[in-house]
GROMACS .gro file of C-alpha atoms in nm:
model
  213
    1UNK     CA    1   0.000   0.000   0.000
    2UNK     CA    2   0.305   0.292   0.072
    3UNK     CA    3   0.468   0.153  -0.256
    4UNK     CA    4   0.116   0.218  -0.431
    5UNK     CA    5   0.146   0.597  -0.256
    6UNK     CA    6   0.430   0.679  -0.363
    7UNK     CA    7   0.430   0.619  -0.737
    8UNK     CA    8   0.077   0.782  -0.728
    9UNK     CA    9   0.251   1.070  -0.607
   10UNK     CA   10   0.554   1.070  -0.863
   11UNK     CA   11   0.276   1.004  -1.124
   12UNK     CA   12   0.073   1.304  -1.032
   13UNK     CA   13   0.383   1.507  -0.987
   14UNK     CA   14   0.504   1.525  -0.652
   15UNK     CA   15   0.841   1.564  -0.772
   16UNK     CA   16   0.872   1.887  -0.844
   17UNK     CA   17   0.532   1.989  -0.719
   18UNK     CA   18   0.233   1.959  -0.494
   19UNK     CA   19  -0.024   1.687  -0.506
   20UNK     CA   20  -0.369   1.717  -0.311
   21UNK     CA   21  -0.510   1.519  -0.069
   22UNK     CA   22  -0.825   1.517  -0.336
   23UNK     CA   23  -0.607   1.394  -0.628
   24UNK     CA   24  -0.482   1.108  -0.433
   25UNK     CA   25  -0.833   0.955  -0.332
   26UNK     CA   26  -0.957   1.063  -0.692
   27UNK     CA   27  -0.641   0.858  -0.891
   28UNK     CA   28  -0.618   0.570  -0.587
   29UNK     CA   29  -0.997   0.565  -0.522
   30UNK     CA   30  -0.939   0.582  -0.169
   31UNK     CA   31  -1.151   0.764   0.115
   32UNK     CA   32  -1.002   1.081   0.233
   33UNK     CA   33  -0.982   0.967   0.564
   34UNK     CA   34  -0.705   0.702   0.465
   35UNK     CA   35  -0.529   0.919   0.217
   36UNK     CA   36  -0.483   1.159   0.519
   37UNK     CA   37  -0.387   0.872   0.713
   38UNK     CA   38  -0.086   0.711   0.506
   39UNK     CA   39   0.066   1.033   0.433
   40UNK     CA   40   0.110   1.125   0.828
   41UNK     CA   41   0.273   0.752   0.807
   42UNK     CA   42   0.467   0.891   0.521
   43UNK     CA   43   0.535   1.222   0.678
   44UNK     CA   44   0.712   1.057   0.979
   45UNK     CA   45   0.894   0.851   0.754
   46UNK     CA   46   1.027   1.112   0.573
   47UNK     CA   47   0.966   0.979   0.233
   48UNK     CA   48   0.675   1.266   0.191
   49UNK     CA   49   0.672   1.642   0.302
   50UNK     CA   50   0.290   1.792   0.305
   51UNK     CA   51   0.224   2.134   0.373
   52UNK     CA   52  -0.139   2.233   0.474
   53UNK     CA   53  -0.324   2.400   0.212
   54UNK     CA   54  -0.024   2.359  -0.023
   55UNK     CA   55   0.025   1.931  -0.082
   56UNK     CA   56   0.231   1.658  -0.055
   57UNK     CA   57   0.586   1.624  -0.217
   58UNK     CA   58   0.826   1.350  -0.217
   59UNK     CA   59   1.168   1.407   0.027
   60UNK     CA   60   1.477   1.297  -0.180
   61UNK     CA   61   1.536   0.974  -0.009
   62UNK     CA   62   1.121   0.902  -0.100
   63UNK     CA   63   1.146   0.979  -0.465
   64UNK     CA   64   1.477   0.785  -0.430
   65UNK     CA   65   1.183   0.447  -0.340
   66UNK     CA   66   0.955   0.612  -0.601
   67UNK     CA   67   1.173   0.574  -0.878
   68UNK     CA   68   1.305   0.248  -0.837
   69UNK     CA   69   0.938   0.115  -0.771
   70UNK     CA   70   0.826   0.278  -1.079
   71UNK     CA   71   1.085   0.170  -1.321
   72UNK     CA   72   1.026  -0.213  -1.225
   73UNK     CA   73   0.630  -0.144  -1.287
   74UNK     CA   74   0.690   0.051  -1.615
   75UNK     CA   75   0.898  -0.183  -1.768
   76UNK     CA   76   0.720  -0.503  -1.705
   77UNK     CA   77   0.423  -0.351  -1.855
   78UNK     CA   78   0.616  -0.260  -2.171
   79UNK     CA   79   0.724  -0.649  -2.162
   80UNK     CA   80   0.371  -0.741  -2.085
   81UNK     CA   81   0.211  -0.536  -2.365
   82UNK     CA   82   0.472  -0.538  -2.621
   83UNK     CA   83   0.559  -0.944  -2.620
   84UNK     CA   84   0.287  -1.125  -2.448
   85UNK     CA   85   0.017  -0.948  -2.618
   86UNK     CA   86  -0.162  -0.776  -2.269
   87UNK     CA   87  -0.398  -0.551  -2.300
   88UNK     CA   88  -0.394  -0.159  -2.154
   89UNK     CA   89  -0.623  -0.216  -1.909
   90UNK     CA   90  -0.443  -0.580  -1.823
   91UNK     CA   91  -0.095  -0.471  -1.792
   92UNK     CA   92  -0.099  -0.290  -1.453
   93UNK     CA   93  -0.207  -0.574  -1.195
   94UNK     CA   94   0.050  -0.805  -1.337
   95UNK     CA   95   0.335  -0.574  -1.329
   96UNK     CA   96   0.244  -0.498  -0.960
   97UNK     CA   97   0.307  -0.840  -0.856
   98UNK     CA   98   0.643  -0.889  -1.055
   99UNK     CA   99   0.796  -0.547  -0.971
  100UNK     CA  100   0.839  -0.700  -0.601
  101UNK     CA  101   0.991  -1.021  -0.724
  102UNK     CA  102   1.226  -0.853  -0.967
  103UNK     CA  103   1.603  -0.795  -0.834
  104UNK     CA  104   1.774  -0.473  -1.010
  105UNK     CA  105   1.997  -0.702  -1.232
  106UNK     CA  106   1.630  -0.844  -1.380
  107UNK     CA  107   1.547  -0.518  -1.421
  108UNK     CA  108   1.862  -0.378  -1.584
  109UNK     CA  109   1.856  -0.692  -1.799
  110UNK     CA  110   1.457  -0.616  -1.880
  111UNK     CA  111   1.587  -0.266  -1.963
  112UNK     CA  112   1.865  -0.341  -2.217
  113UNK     CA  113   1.585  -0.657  -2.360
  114UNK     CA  114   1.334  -0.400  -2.476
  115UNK     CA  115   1.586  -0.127  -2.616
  116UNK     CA  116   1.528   0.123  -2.323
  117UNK     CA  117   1.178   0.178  -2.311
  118UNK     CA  118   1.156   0.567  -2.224
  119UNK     CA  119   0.780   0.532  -2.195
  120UNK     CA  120   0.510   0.286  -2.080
  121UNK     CA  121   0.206   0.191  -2.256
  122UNK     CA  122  -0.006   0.467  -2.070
  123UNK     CA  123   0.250   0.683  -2.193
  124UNK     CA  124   0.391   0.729  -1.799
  125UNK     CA  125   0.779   0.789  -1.806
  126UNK     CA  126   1.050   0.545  -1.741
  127UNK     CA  127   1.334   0.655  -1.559
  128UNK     CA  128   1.685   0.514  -1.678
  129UNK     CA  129   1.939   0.325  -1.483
  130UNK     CA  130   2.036   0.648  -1.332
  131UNK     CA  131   1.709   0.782  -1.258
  132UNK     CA  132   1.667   1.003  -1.562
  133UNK     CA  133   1.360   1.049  -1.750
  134UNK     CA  134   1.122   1.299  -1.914
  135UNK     CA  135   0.895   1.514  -1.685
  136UNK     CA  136   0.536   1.451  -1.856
  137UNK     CA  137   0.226   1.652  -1.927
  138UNK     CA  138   0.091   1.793  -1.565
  139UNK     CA  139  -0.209   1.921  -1.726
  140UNK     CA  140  -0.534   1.753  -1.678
  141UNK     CA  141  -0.832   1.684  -1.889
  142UNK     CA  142  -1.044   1.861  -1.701
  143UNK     CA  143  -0.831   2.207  -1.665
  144UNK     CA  144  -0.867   2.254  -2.040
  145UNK     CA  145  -1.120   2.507  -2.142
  146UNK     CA  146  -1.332   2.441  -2.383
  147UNK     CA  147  -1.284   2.453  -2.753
  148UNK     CA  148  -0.921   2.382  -2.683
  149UNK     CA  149  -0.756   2.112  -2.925
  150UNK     CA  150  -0.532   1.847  -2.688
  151UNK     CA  151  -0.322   1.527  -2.739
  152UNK     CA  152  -0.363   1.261  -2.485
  153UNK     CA  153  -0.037   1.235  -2.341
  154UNK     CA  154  -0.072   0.953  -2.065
  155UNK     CA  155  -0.308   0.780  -1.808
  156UNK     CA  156  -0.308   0.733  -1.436
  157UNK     CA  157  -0.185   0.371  -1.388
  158UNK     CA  158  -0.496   0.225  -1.240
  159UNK     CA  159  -0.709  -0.062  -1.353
  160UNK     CA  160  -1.055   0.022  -1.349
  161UNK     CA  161  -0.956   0.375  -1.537
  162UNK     CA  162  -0.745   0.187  -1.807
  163UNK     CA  163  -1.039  -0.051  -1.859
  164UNK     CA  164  -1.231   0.224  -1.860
  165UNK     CA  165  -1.073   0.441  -2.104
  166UNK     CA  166  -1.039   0.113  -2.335
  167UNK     CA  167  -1.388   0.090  -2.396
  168UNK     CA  168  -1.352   0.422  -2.499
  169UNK     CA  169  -1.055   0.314  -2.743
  170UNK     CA  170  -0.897   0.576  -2.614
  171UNK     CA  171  -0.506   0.535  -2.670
  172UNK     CA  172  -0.208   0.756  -2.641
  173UNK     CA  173  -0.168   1.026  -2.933
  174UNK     CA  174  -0.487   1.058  -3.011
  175UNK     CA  175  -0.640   1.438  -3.050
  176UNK     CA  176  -0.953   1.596  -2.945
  177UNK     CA  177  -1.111   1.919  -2.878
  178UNK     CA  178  -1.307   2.036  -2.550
  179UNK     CA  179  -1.658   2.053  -2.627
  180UNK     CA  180  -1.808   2.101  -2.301
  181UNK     CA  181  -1.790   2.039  -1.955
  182UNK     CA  182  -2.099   1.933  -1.780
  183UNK     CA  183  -2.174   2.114  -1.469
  184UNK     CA  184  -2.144   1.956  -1.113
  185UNK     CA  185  -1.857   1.785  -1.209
  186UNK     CA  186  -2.020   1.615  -1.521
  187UNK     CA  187  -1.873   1.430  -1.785
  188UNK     CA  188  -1.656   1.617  -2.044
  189UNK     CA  189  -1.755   1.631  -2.418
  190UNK     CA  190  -1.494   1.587  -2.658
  191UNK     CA  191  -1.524   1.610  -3.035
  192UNK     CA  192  -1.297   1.416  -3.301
  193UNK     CA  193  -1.190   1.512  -3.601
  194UNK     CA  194  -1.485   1.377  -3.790
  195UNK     CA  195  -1.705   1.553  -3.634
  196UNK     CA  196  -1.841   1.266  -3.340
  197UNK     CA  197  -1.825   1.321  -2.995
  198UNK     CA  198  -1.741   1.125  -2.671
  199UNK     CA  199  -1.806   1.172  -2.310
  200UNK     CA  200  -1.551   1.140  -2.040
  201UNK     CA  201  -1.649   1.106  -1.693
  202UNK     CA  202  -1.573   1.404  -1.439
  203UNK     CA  203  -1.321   1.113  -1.247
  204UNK     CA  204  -1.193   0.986  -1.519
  205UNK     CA  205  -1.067   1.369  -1.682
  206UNK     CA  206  -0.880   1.414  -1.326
  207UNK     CA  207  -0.624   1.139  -1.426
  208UNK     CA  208  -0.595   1.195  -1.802
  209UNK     CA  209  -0.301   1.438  -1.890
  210UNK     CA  210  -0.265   1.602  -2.188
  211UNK     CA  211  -0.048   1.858  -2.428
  212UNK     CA  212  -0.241   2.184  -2.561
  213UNK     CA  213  -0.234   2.179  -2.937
   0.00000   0.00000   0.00000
């Protein structure tokens, strides 16, 4: 459960930023209550640093644990989806058990086996051997305004929202442009090129990031 924590909170870019209480339950569908929880654990274990009002980071020695965790994940699901024939939605609960069975010599090996992977399938980033890699997209679905033109850049690495966006056959790449956004935190319309339209749900929006076109 802390190793599922922290990569939430690299993923959602507690790096080099702040990441909400809110965003956390949203991406980990987890009650407030035990977000709040695990990150006083995390606090006093000085892999996390929250300020009230402001968010939760990752210390250095916690996005140290991130990264490592995250690599292992990220590259098994490249394996997963690029070899074996997984789906999206499949690749993530598989990957979770392996990554804590994996020593860093697997990984390495893993690494050099599928030509250095820089991204995942959900088009997360995979840090290198020496903990380098590409800062993504922090920009959310549902902070674009509307007649905006976006490409999806990557996806919260959760099963139920990768299953969900597959029945969308939504994949990485892809373009759109904000229709609307329904009030009360309602689904999002977005238009294709060709004219159609599909609708995105309020949750889902929170943990799909995207580049302004």
């Amino acid at each position: 459960m802390k190793e599922d924590y922290l990569k939430m909170i690299f993923e959602l870019g507690g790096v080099s930023g702040k990441v909400s209480n809110k965003q956390l339950s949203l991406s980990l569908d987890i009650a407030a209550a035990s977000v709040t929880e695990m990150i006083n654990k995390l606090v006093e274990e000085r892999l996390v640093s929250h300020t009230p009002y402001a968010g939760i980071s990752l210390t250095k020695s916690g996005r140290k644990a991130a990264e490592e965790l995250v690599r292992k994940h990220r590259l098994w699901e490249c394996f997963l989806f690029q070899k074996l024939g997984y789906t999206l939605a499949t690749v993530h609960q598989e990957a979770e058990k392996l990554e804590h069975s994996s020593s860093d010599h697997m990984i390495d090996a893993l690494d050099a086996f599928l030509d250095h992977p820089g991204h995942c399938p959900h088009g997360g980033a995979i840090p290198d051997q020496a903990g380098n890699y590409e800062v993504g997209s922090r920009t959310t679905l549902d902070e674009v305004a509307d007649g905006t033109k976006i490409r999806l850049a990557r996806f919260v690495d959760n099963h139920d929202l990768l299953d969900y966006l597959e029945s969308l056959n939504f994949s990485i790449e892809q373009t759109y442009t904000i229709k609307s956004h329904a009030p009360f935190e309602g689904p999002l319309t977005l238009a294709k090129a060709d004219g159609s339209t599909v609708d995105v749900s309020f949750k889902a929006a929170n943990n799909i990031f995207v580049d302004k076109l």
